[in-house]
Amino acid sequence: MQLYDAMSTLRAVRRLRPDPIPDDVVDRVLQAACWAPTGGNTQPWKVIVATDPDVRAGLQAIYRPEWQRYAAQVLARLDGLPDDVAEPQRRVVSAGDHLANHLHEAPAILVFCANPAAMAITDANLDRISMVGGASVYPAVQNAMLACVAEGLGCTLTTLHCLREPEVKDLLDIPDSWATVALVPIGYPVGRGHGPITRKGPRVMAARDALAALTLEGISDLVPTYRSLTVHFDPLQLDRDTLGKALLQAAASPDQKSAPATRWLIPGTFG
């Protein structure tokens, strides 16, 4: 499989068969993770391959209630949105429900953890949430997931277990000074597994020279009736949910009903 093919078909596969994964396949997935770059080439992470039924059941007992709380919040945000807008998210929640209810049946669960003391966390003292440390861990997670695509394994990246990290550490005997950063159940998929993905491309995700110049175009997934939209907004101040609600409200207004192609300016300021 070509690298671009793997990257362009890596999607969250939450419905997994309980069939065991051959050791040599797991070894190749783990080797791919180990090839990932890290700051200073220190590899300050480890991965636990949970296959013992009791350990997997313990992880599911931790994960499921946190997913249920999160899913309830997502569904509440969908109230009042048109079905063609809300339904894709409802399908994601349904797949997530399946994962939460059957996580313990996945033949292997990869739990990535990291040692912050071995990282050069250059943003630790900035007045915001620190993010740099993830640069020495998540490339390994991504490599493992791309290898899953190549091996025909389904997988998905989850982090809700971090809300109950002390319990995860107790279950997996992880030192107190370490952090858990990702939980990735893997297994052969129910159904077709990985396939075409629908994500925004560089026209809306990349800006040349300055982020303030970023333009979000073709937001037809949020307002399907209006197929040609251009929205200028402050990407540091406006999240996707707020943008979607603003566009839906504008699309429903009488003066916009007859306009199949239009432009809205969503004000925002950098601060």
PDB file of C-alpha atoms in Angstrom:
ATOM      1  CA  MET A   1       0.000   0.000   0.000  1.00  0.00           C
ATOM      2  CA  GLN A   2       1.280   3.467  -0.904  1.00  0.00           C
ATOM      3  CA  LEU A   3       1.720   5.964   1.954  1.00  0.00           C
ATOM      4  CA  TYR A   4      -0.725   8.475   0.480  1.00  0.00           C
ATOM      5  CA  ASP A   5      -3.316   5.734   0.070  1.00  0.00           C
ATOM      6  CA  ALA A   6      -2.997   4.814   3.742  1.00  0.00           C
ATOM      7  CA  MET A   7      -3.209   8.436   4.883  1.00  0.00           C
ATOM      8  CA  SER A   8      -6.241   9.181   2.724  1.00  0.00           C
ATOM      9  CA  THR A   9      -8.203   6.145   3.961  1.00  0.00           C
ATOM     10  CA  LEU A  10      -7.316   6.176   7.673  1.00  0.00           C
ATOM     11  CA  ARG A  11     -10.625   6.774   9.359  1.00  0.00           C
ATOM     12  CA  ALA A  12     -11.978   5.938  12.792  1.00  0.00           C
ATOM     13  CA  VAL A  13     -13.028   2.283  12.748  1.00  0.00           C
ATOM     14  CA  ARG A  14     -14.951   1.623  15.963  1.00  0.00           C
ATOM     15  CA  ARG A  15     -16.604  -1.686  15.128  1.00  0.00           C
ATOM     16  CA  LEU A  16     -14.020  -4.446  15.564  1.00  0.00           C
ATOM     17  CA  ARG A  17     -14.173  -8.221  15.463  1.00  0.00           C
ATOM     18  CA  PRO A  18     -12.839 -10.145  18.482  1.00  0.00           C
ATOM     19  CA  ASP A  19     -10.701 -12.390  16.256  1.00  0.00           C
ATOM     20  CA  PRO A  20      -7.093 -12.582  17.502  1.00  0.00           C
ATOM     21  CA  ILE A  21      -4.389 -10.675  15.653  1.00  0.00           C
ATOM     22  CA  PRO A  22      -1.302 -12.714  14.711  1.00  0.00           C
ATOM     23  CA  ASP A  23       1.795 -11.756  16.687  1.00  0.00           C
ATOM     24  CA  ASP A  24       3.783 -10.891  13.579  1.00  0.00           C
ATOM     25  CA  VAL A  25       1.110  -8.391  12.523  1.00  0.00           C
ATOM     26  CA  VAL A  26       1.142  -6.732  15.946  1.00  0.00           C
ATOM     27  CA  ASP A  27       4.945  -6.646  15.822  1.00  0.00           C
ATOM     28  CA  ARG A  28       4.885  -4.764  12.506  1.00  0.00           C
ATOM     29  CA  VAL A  29       2.415  -2.228  13.879  1.00  0.00           C
ATOM     30  CA  LEU A  30       4.641  -1.689  16.918  1.00  0.00           C
ATOM     31  CA  GLN A  31       7.748  -1.383  14.750  1.00  0.00           C
ATOM     32  CA  ALA A  32       6.028   1.322  12.724  1.00  0.00           C
ATOM     33  CA  ALA A  33       5.349   3.212  15.943  1.00  0.00           C
ATOM     34  CA  CYS A  34       9.010   2.929  16.929  1.00  0.00           C
ATOM     35  CA  TRP A  35      10.107   4.504  13.639  1.00  0.00           C
ATOM     36  CA  ALA A  36       8.331   7.763  14.517  1.00  0.00           C
ATOM     37  CA  PRO A  37      10.462  10.874  15.121  1.00  0.00           C
ATOM     38  CA  THR A  38      10.743  12.375  18.604  1.00  0.00           C
ATOM     39  CA  GLY A  39      12.396  15.462  20.051  1.00  0.00           C
ATOM     40  CA  GLY A  40      16.116  14.813  20.393  1.00  0.00           C
ATOM     41  CA  ASN A  41      15.468  11.229  19.215  1.00  0.00           C
ATOM     42  CA  THR A  42      14.798  10.356  22.873  1.00  0.00           C
ATOM     43  CA  GLN A  43      11.672   8.232  22.295  1.00  0.00           C
ATOM     44  CA  PRO A  44      10.150   9.288  25.640  1.00  0.00           C
ATOM     45  CA  TRP A  45       7.119   7.039  25.222  1.00  0.00           C
ATOM     46  CA  LYS A  46       6.115   3.434  25.705  1.00  0.00           C
ATOM     47  CA  VAL A  47       3.094   1.471  24.512  1.00  0.00           C
ATOM     48  CA  ILE A  48       1.254  -1.199  26.455  1.00  0.00           C
ATOM     49  CA  VAL A  49      -0.435  -3.857  24.335  1.00  0.00           C
ATOM     50  CA  ALA A  50      -3.441  -4.907  26.398  1.00  0.00           C
ATOM     51  CA  THR A  51      -4.598  -8.393  25.415  1.00  0.00           C
ATOM     52  CA  ASP A  52      -5.458  -9.975  28.765  1.00  0.00           C
ATOM     53  CA  PRO A  53      -9.276 -10.210  29.071  1.00  0.00           C
ATOM     54  CA  ASP A  54      -9.281  -8.807  32.613  1.00  0.00           C
ATOM     55  CA  VAL A  55      -7.137  -5.833  31.612  1.00  0.00           C
ATOM     56  CA  ARG A  56      -9.314  -5.075  28.601  1.00  0.00           C
ATOM     57  CA  ALA A  57     -12.431  -5.337  30.764  1.00  0.00           C
ATOM     58  CA  GLY A  58     -10.845  -2.925  33.231  1.00  0.00           C
ATOM     59  CA  LEU A  59     -10.149  -0.412  30.473  1.00  0.00           C
ATOM     60  CA  GLN A  60     -13.707  -0.713  29.211  1.00  0.00           C
ATOM     61  CA  ALA A  61     -15.080  -0.102  32.721  1.00  0.00           C
ATOM     62  CA  ILE A  62     -13.059   3.117  32.855  1.00  0.00           C
ATOM     63  CA  TYR A  63     -13.811   4.269  29.320  1.00  0.00           C
ATOM     64  CA  ARG A  64     -17.518   3.571  28.943  1.00  0.00           C
ATOM     65  CA  PRO A  65     -18.989   6.017  31.502  1.00  0.00           C
ATOM     66  CA  GLU A  66     -16.760   8.816  30.209  1.00  0.00           C
ATOM     67  CA  TRP A  67     -17.934   8.153  26.654  1.00  0.00           C
ATOM     68  CA  GLN A  68     -21.562   8.163  27.770  1.00  0.00           C
ATOM     69  CA  ARG A  69     -21.146  11.592  29.345  1.00  0.00           C
ATOM     70  CA  TYR A  70     -19.367  12.937  26.287  1.00  0.00           C
ATOM     71  CA  ALA A  71     -21.926  11.470  23.869  1.00  0.00           C
ATOM     72  CA  ALA A  72     -24.798  13.068  25.796  1.00  0.00           C
ATOM     73  CA  GLN A  73     -23.133  16.469  25.386  1.00  0.00           C
ATOM     74  CA  VAL A  74     -22.662  15.935  21.640  1.00  0.00           C
ATOM     75  CA  LEU A  75     -26.289  14.917  21.127  1.00  0.00           C
ATOM     76  CA  ALA A  76     -27.481  17.929  23.124  1.00  0.00           C
ATOM     77  CA  ARG A  77     -25.546  20.259  20.793  1.00  0.00           C
ATOM     78  CA  LEU A  78     -27.320  18.702  17.810  1.00  0.00           C
ATOM     79  CA  ASP A  79     -30.768  19.652  19.065  1.00  0.00           C
ATOM     80  CA  GLY A  80     -32.484  22.017  16.665  1.00  0.00           C
ATOM     81  CA  LEU A  81     -30.133  21.397  13.746  1.00  0.00           C
ATOM     82  CA  PRO A  82     -31.570  20.046  10.470  1.00  0.00           C
ATOM     83  CA  ASP A  83     -31.438  16.277  10.144  1.00  0.00           C
ATOM     84  CA  ASP A  84     -29.075  16.390   7.163  1.00  0.00           C
ATOM     85  CA  VAL A  85     -26.619  18.349   9.302  1.00  0.00           C
ATOM     86  CA  ALA A  86     -27.069  16.436  12.556  1.00  0.00           C
ATOM     87  CA  GLU A  87     -27.390  12.902  11.188  1.00  0.00           C
ATOM     88  CA  PRO A  88     -23.685  12.389  10.343  1.00  0.00           C
ATOM     89  CA  GLN A  89     -22.791  13.277  13.921  1.00  0.00           C
ATOM     90  CA  ARG A  90     -25.488  10.970  15.244  1.00  0.00           C
ATOM     91  CA  ARG A  91     -23.916   8.135  13.252  1.00  0.00           C
ATOM     92  CA  VAL A  92     -20.546   8.923  14.819  1.00  0.00           C
ATOM     93  CA  VAL A  93     -22.130   8.787  18.276  1.00  0.00           C
ATOM     94  CA  SER A  94     -23.759   5.457  17.430  1.00  0.00           C
ATOM     95  CA  ALA A  95     -20.403   4.004  16.381  1.00  0.00           C
ATOM     96  CA  GLY A  96     -18.873   5.407  19.534  1.00  0.00           C
ATOM     97  CA  ASP A  97     -21.592   3.754  21.601  1.00  0.00           C
ATOM     98  CA  HIS A  98     -20.672   0.449  19.998  1.00  0.00           C
ATOM     99  CA  LEU A  99     -17.005   0.929  20.826  1.00  0.00           C
ATOM    100  CA  ALA A 100     -17.756   1.867  24.423  1.00  0.00           C
ATOM    101  CA  ASN A 101     -19.990  -1.170  24.862  1.00  0.00           C
ATOM    102  CA  HIS A 102     -17.572  -3.587  23.182  1.00  0.00           C
ATOM    103  CA  LEU A 103     -14.134  -2.113  23.915  1.00  0.00           C
ATOM    104  CA  HIS A 104     -13.216  -5.136  26.009  1.00  0.00           C
ATOM    105  CA  GLU A 105     -13.845  -7.376  22.983  1.00  0.00           C
ATOM    106  CA  ALA A 106     -11.158  -5.711  20.856  1.00  0.00           C
ATOM    107  CA  PRO A 107      -8.347  -8.271  20.602  1.00  0.00           C
ATOM    108  CA  ALA A 108      -5.724  -5.670  21.483  1.00  0.00           C
ATOM    109  CA  ILE A 109      -5.792  -2.187  22.965  1.00  0.00           C
ATOM    110  CA  LEU A 110      -2.697  -0.027  22.549  1.00  0.00           C
ATOM    111  CA  VAL A 111      -2.200   2.340  25.478  1.00  0.00           C
ATOM    112  CA  PHE A 112       0.473   4.931  24.765  1.00  0.00           C
ATOM    113  CA  CYS A 113       2.136   6.626  27.707  1.00  0.00           C
ATOM    114  CA  ALA A 114       5.015   9.078  28.019  1.00  0.00           C
ATOM    115  CA  ASN A 115       7.586  10.408  30.443  1.00  0.00           C
ATOM    116  CA  PRO A 116       7.375  14.234  30.566  1.00  0.00           C
ATOM    117  CA  ALA A 117      10.746  14.418  32.278  1.00  0.00           C
ATOM    118  CA  ALA A 118      12.391  13.116  29.096  1.00  0.00           C
ATOM    119  CA  MET A 119      10.765  15.731  26.859  1.00  0.00           C
ATOM    120  CA  ALA A 120      11.883  19.236  25.898  1.00  0.00           C
ATOM    121  CA  ILE A 121       8.512  20.886  26.476  1.00  0.00           C
ATOM    122  CA  THR A 122       9.287  24.347  25.136  1.00  0.00           C
ATOM    123  CA  ASP A 123       5.819  25.778  25.769  1.00  0.00           C
ATOM    124  CA  ALA A 124       5.556  24.693  29.411  1.00  0.00           C
ATOM    125  CA  ASN A 125       5.754  28.264  30.736  1.00  0.00           C
ATOM    126  CA  LEU A 126       3.453  29.939  28.238  1.00  0.00           C
ATOM    127  CA  ASP A 127       0.088  31.302  29.322  1.00  0.00           C
ATOM    128  CA  ARG A 128      -1.910  28.535  27.654  1.00  0.00           C
ATOM    129  CA  ILE A 129      -2.323  24.780  27.728  1.00  0.00           C
ATOM    130  CA  SER A 130       0.970  23.064  26.906  1.00  0.00           C
ATOM    131  CA  MET A 131       0.902  21.123  23.629  1.00  0.00           C
ATOM    132  CA  VAL A 132       4.494  20.641  22.503  1.00  0.00           C
ATOM    133  CA  GLY A 133       5.087  17.432  24.452  1.00  0.00           C
ATOM    134  CA  GLY A 134       2.613  15.623  22.230  1.00  0.00           C
ATOM    135  CA  ALA A 135       4.987  16.116  19.302  1.00  0.00           C
ATOM    136  CA  SER A 136       7.196  13.382  20.762  1.00  0.00           C
ATOM    137  CA  VAL A 137       4.334  10.913  21.210  1.00  0.00           C
ATOM    138  CA  TYR A 138       1.563  11.336  18.663  1.00  0.00           C
ATOM    139  CA  PRO A 139       3.723  10.685  15.588  1.00  0.00           C
ATOM    140  CA  ALA A 140       4.219   7.182  17.030  1.00  0.00           C
ATOM    141  CA  VAL A 141       0.452   6.834  17.460  1.00  0.00           C
ATOM    142  CA  GLN A 142      -0.100   7.962  13.869  1.00  0.00           C
ATOM    143  CA  ASN A 143       2.543   5.576  12.546  1.00  0.00           C
ATOM    144  CA  ALA A 144       0.907   2.674  14.362  1.00  0.00           C
ATOM    145  CA  MET A 145      -2.496   3.607  12.940  1.00  0.00           C
ATOM    146  CA  LEU A 146      -1.149   3.909   9.396  1.00  0.00           C
ATOM    147  CA  ALA A 147       0.398   0.478   9.827  1.00  0.00           C
ATOM    148  CA  CYS A 148      -3.021  -0.793  10.899  1.00  0.00           C
ATOM    149  CA  VAL A 149      -4.420   0.411   7.577  1.00  0.00           C
ATOM    150  CA  ALA A 150      -1.676  -1.435   5.709  1.00  0.00           C
ATOM    151  CA  GLU A 151      -2.348  -4.595   7.736  1.00  0.00           C
ATOM    152  CA  GLY A 152      -6.132  -4.478   7.254  1.00  0.00           C
ATOM    153  CA  LEU A 153      -6.762  -3.669  10.921  1.00  0.00           C
ATOM    154  CA  GLY A 154      -9.361  -1.222  12.119  1.00  0.00           C
ATOM    155  CA  CYS A 155      -8.359   1.321  14.750  1.00  0.00           C
ATOM    156  CA  THR A 156      -9.357   4.607  16.325  1.00  0.00           C
ATOM    157  CA  LEU A 157      -7.610   7.114  18.583  1.00  0.00           C
ATOM    158  CA  THR A 158      -9.317   7.858  21.902  1.00  0.00           C
ATOM    159  CA  THR A 159      -8.295   9.932  24.928  1.00  0.00           C
ATOM    160  CA  LEU A 160     -11.324   9.872  27.236  1.00  0.00           C
ATOM    161  CA  HIS A 161      -9.518   7.447  29.534  1.00  0.00           C
ATOM    162  CA  CYS A 162      -7.285  10.370  30.560  1.00  0.00           C
ATOM    163  CA  LEU A 163     -10.204  11.757  32.553  1.00  0.00           C
ATOM    164  CA  ARG A 164      -9.624   8.846  34.931  1.00  0.00           C
ATOM    165  CA  GLU A 165      -5.895   8.504  34.507  1.00  0.00           C
ATOM    166  CA  PRO A 166      -5.115   7.409  38.094  1.00  0.00           C
ATOM    167  CA  GLU A 167      -7.322   4.335  37.576  1.00  0.00           C
ATOM    168  CA  VAL A 168      -5.635   3.579  34.253  1.00  0.00           C
ATOM    169  CA  LYS A 169      -2.215   3.848  35.882  1.00  0.00           C
ATOM    170  CA  ASP A 170      -3.260   1.498  38.675  1.00  0.00           C
ATOM    171  CA  LEU A 171      -4.630  -1.019  36.194  1.00  0.00           C
ATOM    172  CA  LEU A 172      -1.572  -0.985  33.938  1.00  0.00           C
ATOM    173  CA  ASP A 173       1.118  -0.358  36.571  1.00  0.00           C
ATOM    174  CA  ILE A 174       2.220   2.927  35.005  1.00  0.00           C
ATOM    175  CA  PRO A 175       4.515   5.111  37.166  1.00  0.00           C
ATOM    176  CA  ASP A 176       2.940   8.197  38.726  1.00  0.00           C
ATOM    177  CA  SER A 177       5.398  10.479  36.948  1.00  0.00           C
ATOM    178  CA  TRP A 178       4.313   9.235  33.520  1.00  0.00           C
ATOM    179  CA  ALA A 179       1.270  10.365  31.520  1.00  0.00           C
ATOM    180  CA  THR A 180      -1.197   8.408  29.415  1.00  0.00           C
ATOM    181  CA  VAL A 181      -1.753  10.030  26.034  1.00  0.00           C
ATOM    182  CA  ALA A 182      -3.734   7.701  23.758  1.00  0.00           C
ATOM    183  CA  LEU A 183      -5.815   4.559  23.805  1.00  0.00           C
ATOM    184  CA  VAL A 184      -6.082   2.801  20.440  1.00  0.00           C
ATOM    185  CA  PRO A 185      -8.205  -0.355  20.163  1.00  0.00           C
ATOM    186  CA  ILE A 186      -7.210  -2.416  17.141  1.00  0.00           C
ATOM    187  CA  GLY A 187      -8.748  -5.411  15.421  1.00  0.00           C
ATOM    188  CA  TYR A 188     -10.100  -6.695  12.153  1.00  0.00           C
ATOM    189  CA  PRO A 189     -13.092  -4.553  11.231  1.00  0.00           C
ATOM    190  CA  VAL A 190     -16.748  -5.421  11.115  1.00  0.00           C
ATOM    191  CA  GLY A 191     -17.682  -4.388   7.584  1.00  0.00           C
ATOM    192  CA  ARG A 192     -15.303  -2.657   5.212  1.00  0.00           C
ATOM    193  CA  GLY A 193     -13.235  -0.792   7.813  1.00  0.00           C
ATOM    194  CA  HIS A 194     -10.995   1.966   6.503  1.00  0.00           C
ATOM    195  CA  GLY A 195     -12.000   3.825   3.367  1.00  0.00           C
ATOM    196  CA  PRO A 196     -12.562   7.259   1.838  1.00  0.00           C
ATOM    197  CA  ILE A 197     -12.568  10.133   4.302  1.00  0.00           C
ATOM    198  CA  THR A 198     -14.255  13.538   4.239  1.00  0.00           C
ATOM    199  CA  ARG A 199     -12.008  16.149   5.814  1.00  0.00           C
ATOM    200  CA  LYS A 200     -11.278  19.735   4.925  1.00  0.00           C
ATOM    201  CA  GLY A 201      -8.288  20.199   2.637  1.00  0.00           C
ATOM    202  CA  PRO A 202      -5.445  22.723   2.414  1.00  0.00           C
ATOM    203  CA  ARG A 203      -7.664  25.426   0.912  1.00  0.00           C
ATOM    204  CA  VAL A 204      -9.307  25.813   4.310  1.00  0.00           C
ATOM    205  CA  MET A 205      -6.637  24.413   6.624  1.00  0.00           C
ATOM    206  CA  ALA A 206      -3.517  26.180   5.360  1.00  0.00           C
ATOM    207  CA  ALA A 207      -2.672  29.869   5.137  1.00  0.00           C
ATOM    208  CA  ARG A 208       0.230  31.525   3.403  1.00  0.00           C
ATOM    209  CA  ASP A 209       2.397  33.725   5.613  1.00  0.00           C
ATOM    210  CA  ALA A 210      -0.298  34.739   8.153  1.00  0.00           C
ATOM    211  CA  LEU A 211      -3.183  32.940   9.839  1.00  0.00           C
ATOM    212  CA  ALA A 212      -5.315  36.092   9.734  1.00  0.00           C
ATOM    213  CA  ALA A 213      -5.612  35.636   5.976  1.00  0.00           C
ATOM    214  CA  LEU A 214      -7.232  32.224   6.302  1.00  0.00           C
ATOM    215  CA  THR A 215     -10.453  31.861   4.308  1.00  0.00           C
ATOM    216  CA  LEU A 216     -12.939  29.044   4.847  1.00  0.00           C
ATOM    217  CA  GLU A 217     -14.598  28.080   1.577  1.00  0.00           C
ATOM    218  CA  GLY A 218     -17.183  25.543   0.473  1.00  0.00           C
ATOM    219  CA  ILE A 219     -18.774  24.887   3.861  1.00  0.00           C
ATOM    220  CA  SER A 220     -21.508  22.867   2.182  1.00  0.00           C
ATOM    221  CA  ASP A 221     -21.293  20.163   4.835  1.00  0.00           C
ATOM    222  CA  LEU A 222     -22.693  22.639   7.354  1.00  0.00           C
ATOM    223  CA  VAL A 223     -25.278  24.190   5.041  1.00  0.00           C
ATOM    224  CA  PRO A 224     -25.948  21.560   2.369  1.00  0.00           C
ATOM    225  CA  THR A 225     -28.585  23.655   0.557  1.00  0.00           C
ATOM    226  CA  TYR A 226     -26.087  26.401  -0.170  1.00  0.00           C
ATOM    227  CA  ARG A 227     -23.438  24.821  -2.345  1.00  0.00           C
ATOM    228  CA  SER A 228     -21.122  27.808  -2.900  1.00  0.00           C
ATOM    229  CA  LEU A 229     -20.206  29.692   0.223  1.00  0.00           C
ATOM    230  CA  THR A 230     -17.201  31.726   1.251  1.00  0.00           C
ATOM    231  CA  VAL A 231     -16.795  32.721   4.863  1.00  0.00           C
ATOM    232  CA  HIS A 232     -14.101  35.024   6.205  1.00  0.00           C
ATOM    233  CA  PHE A 233     -13.574  34.647   9.927  1.00  0.00           C
ATOM    234  CA  ASP A 234     -11.053  34.782  12.711  1.00  0.00           C
ATOM    235  CA  PRO A 235      -9.919  31.146  13.119  1.00  0.00           C
ATOM    236  CA  LEU A 236      -8.570  31.819  16.604  1.00  0.00           C
ATOM    237  CA  GLN A 237     -11.894  33.056  17.924  1.00  0.00           C
ATOM    238  CA  LEU A 238     -14.582  31.077  16.119  1.00  0.00           C
ATOM    239  CA  ASP A 239     -15.046  27.340  16.513  1.00  0.00           C
ATOM    240  CA  ARG A 240     -16.769  25.048  14.023  1.00  0.00           C
ATOM    241  CA  ASP A 241     -19.983  24.643  16.047  1.00  0.00           C
ATOM    242  CA  THR A 242     -20.439  28.404  16.386  1.00  0.00           C
ATOM    243  CA  LEU A 243     -19.754  28.872  12.688  1.00  0.00           C
ATOM    244  CA  GLY A 244     -22.245  26.193  11.736  1.00  0.00           C
ATOM    245  CA  LYS A 245     -25.014  27.714  13.838  1.00  0.00           C
ATOM    246  CA  ALA A 246     -24.306  31.179  12.423  1.00  0.00           C
ATOM    247  CA  LEU A 247     -24.505  29.903   8.855  1.00  0.00           C
ATOM    248  CA  LEU A 248     -27.678  27.942   9.494  1.00  0.00           C
ATOM    249  CA  GLN A 249     -29.322  31.000  11.018  1.00  0.00           C
ATOM    250  CA  ALA A 250     -28.251  33.136   8.071  1.00  0.00           C
ATOM    251  CA  ALA A 251     -29.403  30.541   5.570  1.00  0.00           C
ATOM    252  CA  ALA A 252     -32.842  30.469   7.170  1.00  0.00           C
ATOM    253  CA  SER A 253     -33.321  34.237   7.051  1.00  0.00           C
ATOM    254  CA  PRO A 254     -35.819  35.527   4.421  1.00  0.00           C
ATOM    255  CA  ASP A 255     -33.282  37.643   2.575  1.00  0.00           C
ATOM    256  CA  GLN A 256     -30.993  34.661   2.025  1.00  0.00           C
ATOM    257  CA  LYS A 257     -33.526  32.064   0.901  1.00  0.00           C
ATOM    258  CA  SER A 258     -33.247  33.015  -2.760  1.00  0.00           C
ATOM    259  CA  ALA A 259     -29.467  33.197  -2.792  1.00  0.00           C
ATOM    260  CA  PRO A 260     -27.865  29.856  -3.765  1.00  0.00           C
ATOM    261  CA  ALA A 261     -24.424  31.451  -3.610  1.00  0.00           C
ATOM    262  CA  THR A 262     -23.673  34.042  -0.976  1.00  0.00           C
ATOM    263  CA  ARG A 263     -21.013  35.330   1.380  1.00  0.00           C
ATOM    264  CA  TRP A 264     -21.179  36.003   5.103  1.00  0.00           C
ATOM    265  CA  LEU A 265     -18.677  37.929   7.144  1.00  0.00           C
ATOM    266  CA  ILE A 266     -18.342  36.493  10.642  1.00  0.00           C
ATOM    267  CA  PRO A 267     -16.645  39.170  12.742  1.00  0.00           C
ATOM    268  CA  GLY A 268     -13.848  38.294  15.101  1.00  0.00           C
ATOM    269  CA  THR A 269     -10.784  39.941  16.530  1.00  0.00           C
ATOM    270  CA  PHE A 270      -7.362  38.706  17.377  1.00  0.00           C
ATOM    271  CA  GLY A 271      -6.431  39.337  20.960  1.00  0.00           C
TER     272      GLY A 271
END
